[in-house]
mmCIF file of C-alpha atoms and ligand atoms in Angstrom:
data_model
loop_
_atom_site.group_PDB
_atom_site.id
_atom_site.type_symbol
_atom_site.label_atom_id
_atom_site.label_comp_id
_atom_site.label_asym_id
_atom_site.label_seq_id
_atom_site.Cartn_x
_atom_site.Cartn_y
_atom_site.Cartn_z
ATOM 1 C CA MET A 1 116.147 131.260 90.015
ATOM 2 C CA SER A 2 112.453 129.844 90.031
ATOM 3 C CA SER A 3 111.752 126.748 92.766
ATOM 4 C CA LYS A 4 108.387 125.604 90.088
ATOM 5 C CA LYS A 5 109.188 123.799 87.218
ATOM 6 C CA ILE A 6 109.427 125.486 83.698
ATOM 7 C CA ALA A 7 108.602 123.992 80.867
ATOM 8 C CA LEU A 8 108.595 125.111 76.923
ATOM 9 C CA VAL A 9 106.887 123.206 74.552
ATOM 10 C CA THR A 10 107.515 124.788 70.915
ATOM 11 C CA GLY A 11 104.167 124.711 68.501
ATOM 12 C CA ALA A 12 101.727 125.088 71.142
ATOM 13 C CA ASN A 13 98.591 126.998 69.380
ATOM 14 C CA LYS A 14 97.055 123.818 68.617
ATOM 15 C CA GLY A 15 96.919 119.676 68.671
ATOM 16 C CA ILE A 16 99.573 117.822 70.125
ATOM 17 C CA GLY A 17 101.556 120.678 71.469
ATOM 18 C CA PHE A 18 98.072 122.221 72.911
ATOM 19 C CA GLU A 19 97.108 119.355 74.545
ATOM 20 C CA THR A 20 100.509 118.657 75.653
ATOM 21 C CA VAL A 21 100.976 121.719 77.872
ATOM 22 C CA ARG A 22 97.325 121.537 78.738
ATOM 23 C CA GLN A 23 98.529 117.640 80.912
ATOM 24 C CA LEU A 24 102.002 119.254 81.765
ATOM 25 C CA ALA A 25 100.099 122.209 83.585
ATOM 26 C CA ALA A 26 98.059 120.254 85.218
ATOM 27 C CA LYS A 27 101.074 118.450 86.904
ATOM 28 C CA GLY A 28 101.538 121.765 88.516
ATOM 29 C CA ILE A 29 104.454 122.521 85.993
ATOM 30 C CA THR A 30 104.325 126.462 84.633
ATOM 31 C CA VAL A 31 104.319 125.981 80.787
ATOM 32 C CA LEU A 32 105.001 128.193 78.327
ATOM 33 C CA LEU A 33 103.101 127.710 75.368
ATOM 34 C CA GLY A 34 105.331 128.836 72.093
ATOM 35 C CA ALA A 35 103.774 130.090 68.968
ATOM 36 C CA ARG A 36 104.811 131.570 66.265
ATOM 37 C CA ASP A 37 101.535 133.837 65.926
ATOM 38 C CA GLU A 38 100.754 136.598 68.721
ATOM 39 C CA LYS A 39 96.990 136.300 68.590
ATOM 40 C CA ARG A 40 96.215 132.849 68.323
ATOM 41 C CA GLY A 41 99.355 131.831 70.968
ATOM 42 C CA ALA A 42 97.592 134.397 73.150
ATOM 43 C CA GLU A 43 94.480 133.337 73.121
ATOM 44 C CA ALA A 44 95.308 129.446 73.554
ATOM 45 C CA ALA A 45 96.899 130.458 77.138
ATOM 46 C CA ALA A 46 93.870 131.977 78.160
ATOM 47 C CA LYS A 47 91.909 129.582 77.128
ATOM 48 C CA LEU A 48 93.983 126.605 79.496
ATOM 49 C CA ARG A 49 94.931 129.956 82.293
ATOM 50 C CA GLY A 50 90.790 130.036 82.106
ATOM 51 C CA GLU A 51 90.960 125.892 83.237
ATOM 52 C CA GLY A 52 92.909 127.299 86.402
ATOM 53 C CA LEU A 53 96.293 125.979 84.496
ATOM 54 C CA ASP A 54 99.867 128.154 85.078
ATOM 55 C CA VAL A 55 100.477 129.066 81.579
ATOM 56 C CA GLU A 56 101.742 131.557 79.596
ATOM 57 C CA PHE A 57 102.421 132.783 75.889
ATOM 58 C CA LEU A 58 105.774 132.726 74.815
ATOM 59 C CA GLN A 59 106.393 134.450 70.629
ATOM 60 C CA LEU A 60 108.173 132.065 69.183
ATOM 61 C CA ASP A 61 108.829 130.833 65.609
ATOM 62 C CA VAL A 62 111.775 128.311 65.470
ATOM 63 C CA ASN A 63 112.097 128.894 62.064
ATOM 64 C CA ASP A 64 113.402 132.474 63.039
ATOM 65 C CA THR A 65 116.833 133.651 64.845
ATOM 66 C CA ALA A 66 115.738 136.287 66.326
ATOM 67 C CA SER A 67 112.587 134.976 67.724
ATOM 68 C CA GLN A 68 114.767 132.478 69.096
ATOM 69 C CA ASP A 69 117.320 134.698 71.277
ATOM 70 C CA SER A 70 114.286 136.850 72.394
ATOM 71 C CA ALA A 71 112.319 133.949 74.097
ATOM 72 C CA ALA A 72 116.107 132.099 75.317
ATOM 73 C CA LYS A 73 116.489 135.823 76.709
ATOM 74 C CA VAL A 74 112.909 136.047 78.349
ATOM 75 C CA ILE A 75 113.242 132.408 79.632
ATOM 76 C CA ALA A 76 116.717 133.435 81.085
ATOM 77 C CA ASP A 77 115.566 136.763 82.402
ATOM 78 C CA LYS A 78 112.483 135.780 84.463
ATOM 79 C CA TYR A 79 113.112 131.842 85.150
ATOM 80 C CA GLY A 80 117.066 131.207 85.056
ATOM 81 C CA LYS A 81 116.534 127.607 84.186
ATOM 82 C CA LEU A 82 114.261 125.443 81.827
ATOM 83 C CA ASP A 83 113.413 121.869 82.704
ATOM 84 C CA ILE A 84 111.229 120.830 80.476
ATOM 85 C CA LEU A 85 111.596 121.417 76.830
ATOM 86 C CA ILE A 86 109.728 119.432 73.848
ATOM 87 C CA ASN A 87 110.359 120.090 70.459
ATOM 88 C CA ASN A 88 107.216 119.479 69.329
ATOM 89 C CA ALA A 89 106.493 122.370 66.120
ATOM 90 C CA GLY A 90 106.993 120.382 63.177
ATOM 91 C CA VAL A 91 105.477 120.576 59.235
ATOM 92 C CA ALA A 92 104.283 118.002 56.698
ATOM 93 C CA GLN A 93 104.977 118.986 53.185
ATOM 94 C CA ASP A 94 104.968 115.896 50.940
ATOM 95 C CA PHE A 95 102.793 113.009 52.929
ATOM 96 C CA ARG A 96 100.946 111.285 49.915
ATOM 97 C CA ILE A 97 103.649 112.490 47.255
ATOM 98 C CA SER A 98 105.963 109.412 46.131
ATOM 99 C CA ALA A 99 109.694 109.424 46.618
ATOM 100 C CA SER A 100 110.528 110.155 43.054
ATOM 101 C CA GLN A 101 108.178 113.848 43.004
ATOM 102 C CA ALA A 102 108.694 115.645 46.166
ATOM 103 C CA THR A 103 110.219 118.441 45.414
ATOM 104 C CA LEU A 104 113.555 120.072 46.380
ATOM 105 C CA ASP A 105 112.069 122.838 48.044
ATOM 106 C CA GLN A 106 109.292 120.453 50.155
ATOM 107 C CA TRP A 107 112.998 118.737 51.088
ATOM 108 C CA ARG A 108 113.541 122.403 52.474
ATOM 109 C CA THR A 109 111.036 123.454 54.308
ATOM 110 C CA THR A 110 110.534 120.197 55.823
ATOM 111 C CA PHE A 111 114.012 119.815 57.240
ATOM 112 C CA GLU A 112 114.084 123.765 58.256
ATOM 113 C CA THR A 113 111.672 123.410 60.775
ATOM 114 C CA ASN A 114 111.416 119.857 61.672
ATOM 115 C CA VAL A 115 115.595 119.216 61.788
ATOM 116 C CA PHE A 116 117.730 122.589 61.751
ATOM 117 C CA SER A 117 114.978 124.727 64.189
ATOM 118 C CA LEU A 118 115.235 121.609 66.673
ATOM 119 C CA VAL A 119 118.182 121.746 66.146
ATOM 120 C CA SER A 120 119.701 125.257 66.815
ATOM 121 C CA LEU A 121 116.953 126.324 69.359
ATOM 122 C CA THR A 122 117.934 123.128 71.211
ATOM 123 C CA GLN A 123 121.590 124.376 71.217
ATOM 124 C CA LYS A 124 120.477 127.672 72.370
ATOM 125 C CA LEU A 125 118.503 126.619 75.280
ATOM 126 C CA LEU A 126 120.684 123.911 76.883
ATOM 127 C CA PRO A 127 122.545 126.387 79.103
ATOM 128 C CA LEU A 128 119.243 126.738 80.889
ATOM 129 C CA VAL A 129 118.470 123.034 80.448
ATOM 130 C CA LYS A 130 121.501 122.752 82.218
ATOM 131 C CA LYS A 131 120.800 124.783 84.896
ATOM 132 C CA SER A 132 117.820 122.076 86.496
ATOM 133 C CA ASP A 133 118.953 119.739 88.065
ATOM 134 C CA ALA A 134 116.485 116.754 86.487
ATOM 135 C CA GLY A 135 116.394 118.605 82.768
ATOM 136 C CA ARG A 136 114.547 116.906 80.516
ATOM 137 C CA ILE A 137 114.771 117.451 76.107
ATOM 138 C CA VAL A 138 112.044 115.984 74.116
ATOM 139 C CA ASN A 139 112.012 115.463 70.459
ATOM 140 C CA LEU A 140 109.197 115.062 68.750
ATOM 141 C CA THR A 141 109.294 112.224 66.081
ATOM 142 C CA SER A 142 107.618 109.835 64.584
ATOM 143 C CA ILE A 143 107.244 105.806 64.015
ATOM 144 C CA LEU A 144 107.288 107.202 59.700
ATOM 145 C CA GLY A 145 111.869 108.147 61.050
ATOM 146 C CA SER A 146 112.247 104.163 61.308
ATOM 147 C CA LEU A 147 114.740 102.745 58.375
ATOM 148 C CA THR A 148 113.791 99.188 60.832
ATOM 149 C CA MET A 149 109.630 99.731 60.180
ATOM 150 C CA HIS A 150 110.235 100.856 56.643
ATOM 151 C CA SER A 151 112.345 98.224 55.103
ATOM 152 C CA ASP A 152 109.798 95.796 56.831
ATOM 153 C CA PRO A 153 107.723 94.575 54.334
ATOM 154 C CA LYS A 154 105.374 93.478 57.776
ATOM 155 C CA SER A 155 105.466 96.348 59.175
ATOM 156 C CA PRO A 156 102.130 98.751 59.665
ATOM 157 C CA ILE A 157 103.793 101.894 57.945
ATOM 158 C CA ALA A 158 104.532 99.493 54.877
ATOM 159 C CA LEU A 159 101.931 100.870 52.763
ATOM 160 C CA ALA A 160 103.069 104.549 53.644
ATOM 161 C CA SER A 161 106.392 103.496 53.145
ATOM 162 C CA SER A 162 107.450 105.049 49.318
ATOM 163 C CA SER A 163 105.720 108.210 50.319
ATOM 164 C CA GLY A 164 106.232 111.425 52.461
ATOM 165 C CA THR A 165 109.777 110.805 52.330
ATOM 166 C CA ALA A 166 110.978 114.567 53.197
ATOM 167 C CA TYR A 167 108.987 114.175 56.395
ATOM 168 C CA ASN A 168 110.461 110.368 57.384
ATOM 169 C CA ALA A 169 113.693 111.428 56.610
ATOM 170 C CA SER A 170 113.043 114.544 58.743
ATOM 171 C CA LYS A 171 112.421 112.441 62.058
ATOM 172 C CA ALA A 172 114.687 109.844 61.066
ATOM 173 C CA ALA A 173 117.345 113.291 61.355
ATOM 174 C CA VAL A 174 115.307 114.600 64.680
ATOM 175 C CA ASN A 175 116.168 110.104 66.014
ATOM 176 C CA MET A 176 119.337 110.628 64.967
ATOM 177 C CA PHE A 177 119.976 114.048 66.758
ATOM 178 C CA THR A 178 117.755 112.944 69.905
ATOM 179 C CA VAL A 179 120.780 109.446 70.319
ATOM 180 C CA ASN A 180 123.921 111.301 69.985
ATOM 181 C CA LEU A 181 122.854 114.446 72.010
ATOM 182 C CA ALA A 182 121.267 111.941 74.599
ATOM 183 C CA ASN A 183 125.188 110.239 74.732
ATOM 184 C CA GLU A 184 127.006 113.637 74.696
ATOM 185 C CA LEU A 185 125.000 114.603 77.952
ATOM 186 C CA LYS A 186 125.256 110.665 79.454
ATOM 187 C CA GLY A 187 126.381 111.362 83.392
ATOM 188 C CA THR A 188 124.970 114.434 83.095
ATOM 189 C CA SER A 189 121.075 115.124 85.229
ATOM 190 C CA VAL A 190 119.805 116.063 81.132
ATOM 191 C CA LYS A 191 117.923 113.672 79.774
ATOM 192 C CA VAL A 192 116.519 113.300 76.204
ATOM 193 C CA ASN A 193 113.982 111.339 74.133
ATOM 194 C CA ALA A 194 112.098 110.974 71.320
ATOM 195 C CA ALA A 195 108.223 110.636 70.937
ATOM 196 C CA HIS A 196 105.967 109.402 68.290
ATOM 197 C CA PRO A 197 103.014 109.928 69.611
ATOM 198 C CA GLY A 198 100.981 107.486 67.399
ATOM 199 C CA TRP A 199 98.312 108.515 64.618
ATOM 200 C CA VAL A 200 96.395 110.864 66.035
ATOM 201 C CA LYS A 201 93.684 113.782 64.855
ATOM 202 C CA THR A 202 94.998 117.123 64.048
ATOM 203 C CA ASP A 203 95.331 119.123 61.320
ATOM 204 C CA MET A 204 98.648 116.802 60.624
ATOM 205 C CA GLY A 205 97.051 113.316 61.363
ATOM 206 C CA GLY A 206 93.886 114.049 60.068
ATOM 207 C CA GLU A 207 90.602 112.650 60.401
ATOM 208 C CA GLU A 208 90.754 109.697 60.270
ATOM 209 C CA ALA A 209 93.957 108.972 62.932
ATOM 210 C CA PRO A 210 92.245 106.751 65.296
ATOM 211 C CA LEU A 211 94.145 108.769 68.603
ATOM 212 C CA GLU A 212 92.622 111.329 70.414
ATOM 213 C CA VAL A 213 94.345 114.573 70.795
ATOM 214 C CA ALA A 214 94.927 114.096 74.726
ATOM 215 C CA ASP A 215 96.336 110.641 74.150
ATOM 216 C CA GLY A 216 98.805 111.989 71.247
ATOM 217 C CA ALA A 217 99.834 113.948 74.044
ATOM 218 C CA LYS A 218 100.759 111.193 76.772
ATOM 219 C CA THR A 219 104.338 110.403 75.280
ATOM 220 C CA SER A 220 105.858 113.711 75.236
ATOM 221 C CA VAL A 221 104.242 113.820 78.710
ATOM 222 C CA ILE A 222 105.771 110.548 80.320
ATOM 223 C CA LEU A 223 109.300 111.318 78.672
ATOM 224 C CA ALA A 224 109.209 114.952 79.825
ATOM 225 C CA THR A 225 108.648 113.921 83.476
ATOM 226 C CA LEU A 226 110.304 111.009 83.237
ATOM 227 C CA PRO A 227 111.954 110.091 86.883
ATOM 228 C CA ASP A 228 115.916 110.005 87.525
ATOM 229 C CA ASP A 229 116.298 106.652 87.287
ATOM 230 C CA GLY A 230 114.444 106.743 83.716
ATOM 231 C CA PRO A 231 115.833 106.487 80.074
ATOM 232 C CA THR A 232 118.016 108.708 77.949
ATOM 233 C CA GLY A 233 118.861 108.259 74.127
ATOM 234 C CA GLY A 234 115.515 106.480 73.368
ATOM 235 C CA TYR A 235 112.803 106.309 70.650
ATOM 236 C CA PHE A 236 109.750 105.824 72.008
ATOM 237 C CA PHE A 237 105.257 105.712 72.210
ATOM 238 C CA LEU A 238 104.117 105.810 75.624
ATOM 239 C CA HIS A 239 106.123 103.335 77.072
ATOM 240 C CA ASP A 240 107.249 100.854 74.787
ATOM 241 C CA LYS A 241 110.495 101.620 72.898
ATOM 242 C CA LEU A 242 110.428 101.076 68.736
ATOM 243 C CA PRO A 243 112.514 100.138 67.019
ATOM 244 C CA TRP A 244 115.122 102.649 65.183
HETATM 245 N N1 NAP B 301 99.498 114.092 64.166
HETATM 246 C C1 NAP B 301 99.966 113.154 64.086
HETATM 247 O O1 NAP B 301 99.854 111.645 63.753
HETATM 248 C C2 NAP B 301 101.723 113.033 64.548
HETATM 249 C C3 NAP B 301 102.182 111.534 64.167
HETATM 250 C C4 NAP B 301 103.732 111.496 64.048
HETATM 251 C C5 NAP B 301 104.041 112.438 64.763
HETATM 252 N N2 NAP B 301 103.806 113.966 64.398
HETATM 253 C C6 NAP B 301 104.468 115.190 64.850
HETATM 254 O O2 NAP B 301 103.900 115.586 66.999
HETATM 255 C C7 NAP B 301 104.243 116.980 65.855
HETATM 256 C C8 NAP B 301 102.943 117.946 65.887
HETATM 257 O O3 NAP B 301 101.679 117.670 65.421
HETATM 258 P P1 NAP B 301 100.617 117.802 65.550
HETATM 259 O O4 NAP B 301 99.919 117.179 64.721
HETATM 260 O O5 NAP B 301 99.591 118.868 66.310
HETATM 261 O O6 NAP B 301 100.568 118.854 63.999
HETATM 262 P P2 NAP B 301 99.760 120.388 63.363
HETATM 263 O O7 NAP B 301 98.149 120.092 64.350
HETATM 264 O O8 NAP B 301 99.770 120.512 62.737
HETATM 265 O O9 NAP B 301 100.299 121.226 64.817
HETATM 266 C C9 NAP B 301 102.035 121.773 64.308
HETATM 267 C C10 NAP B 301 102.086 123.254 65.650
HETATM 268 O O10 NAP B 301 103.474 123.350 64.812
HETATM 269 C C11 NAP B 301 103.725 124.963 64.485
HETATM 270 N N3 NAP B 301 104.396 125.403 64.127
HETATM 271 C C12 NAP B 301 105.073 124.565 62.558
HETATM 272 N N4 NAP B 301 105.566 125.643 62.286
HETATM 273 C C13 NAP B 301 106.252 126.534 63.622
HETATM 274 C C14 NAP B 301 107.550 127.122 63.343
HETATM 275 N N5 NAP B 301 107.830 127.342 62.246
HETATM 276 N N6 NAP B 301 107.163 127.660 64.607
HETATM 277 C C15 NAP B 301 106.288 127.498 65.606
HETATM 278 N N7 NAP B 301 105.555 126.534 65.412
HETATM 279 C C16 NAP B 301 105.478 126.086 64.298
HETATM 280 C C17 NAP B 301 101.868 125.029 64.568
HETATM 281 O O11 NAP B 301 102.066 125.782 64.149
HETATM 282 P P3 NAP B 301 100.949 127.168 63.017
HETATM 283 O O12 NAP B 301 99.605 127.245 63.666
HETATM 284 O O13 NAP B 301 101.515 128.794 63.551
HETATM 285 O O14 NAP B 301 101.008 126.694 61.798
HETATM 286 C C18 NAP B 301 101.317 124.408 65.005
HETATM 287 O O15 NAP B 301 101.149 125.134 65.866
HETATM 288 C C19 NAP B 301 104.475 117.737 64.969
HETATM 289 O O16 NAP B 301 106.389 117.518 65.006
HETATM 290 C C20 NAP B 301 104.532 116.274 64.251
HETATM 291 O O17 NAP B 301 105.410 116.040 63.088
HETATM 292 C C21 NAP B 301 102.382 114.226 64.886
#
């Protein structure tokens, strides 16, 4: 079993995932950069290796069971454990489409990636995370998954609160999985938390987002490297707890 810490970040060929790989590797962690596309994933990993970082490309289409299985086998065979799993891959299909108009197809494709694949990959990798002496699972959620904030007309997301319902609901489901899995694993060395990265300038967040990607990766990195007395089953932006 590797003595160095091993992390996997899904959907890491660009955006917040790519930057999360960079920041974790800069802490001396061996990071597997998960990406569904061979070429873009290998290029992204090579770029970070060029910065002197210990980063390897791992082919992983989170929606493909065979790809999940082979990624799990690579990690088991090569490292024998997984210290950090960051479920970062995500899609948004219905931003700016109202609750009454989003199609079932948009709901299904959103839930496929953001929820079902996240659950199945986590279940598959959990035995490897349990082999770590300080396992950390970080699920990328959003402030848009907060029922409390959607139902408060004074909340900062009130204006976005009648659209993007499939995306918002998918992140609320991620929040529920996070808190239930964390409760199941209480008393073990594995912590499970949900990370809101902020509104970040990426292909998903858009140009008008206030945060640069370097800041957008910070919450994931904080939760991935929590000390033993850190929280589990929480919903965070940086160190701040968000209302469910
Ligand atoms: N940006 C924001 O303001 C913001 C705010 C709140 C939450 N988030 C969350 O943060 C996470 C990262 O978002 P981002 O802004 O960095 O988005 P992004 O730039 O659109 O990147 C999304 C990443 O997910 C990957 N992905 C999508 N489907 C995949 C699949 N089936 N298998 C493997 N990878 C897949 C994409 O790969 P391809 O390049 O191959 O498509 C890409 O690498 C998401 O979960 C998002 O919901 C973002």
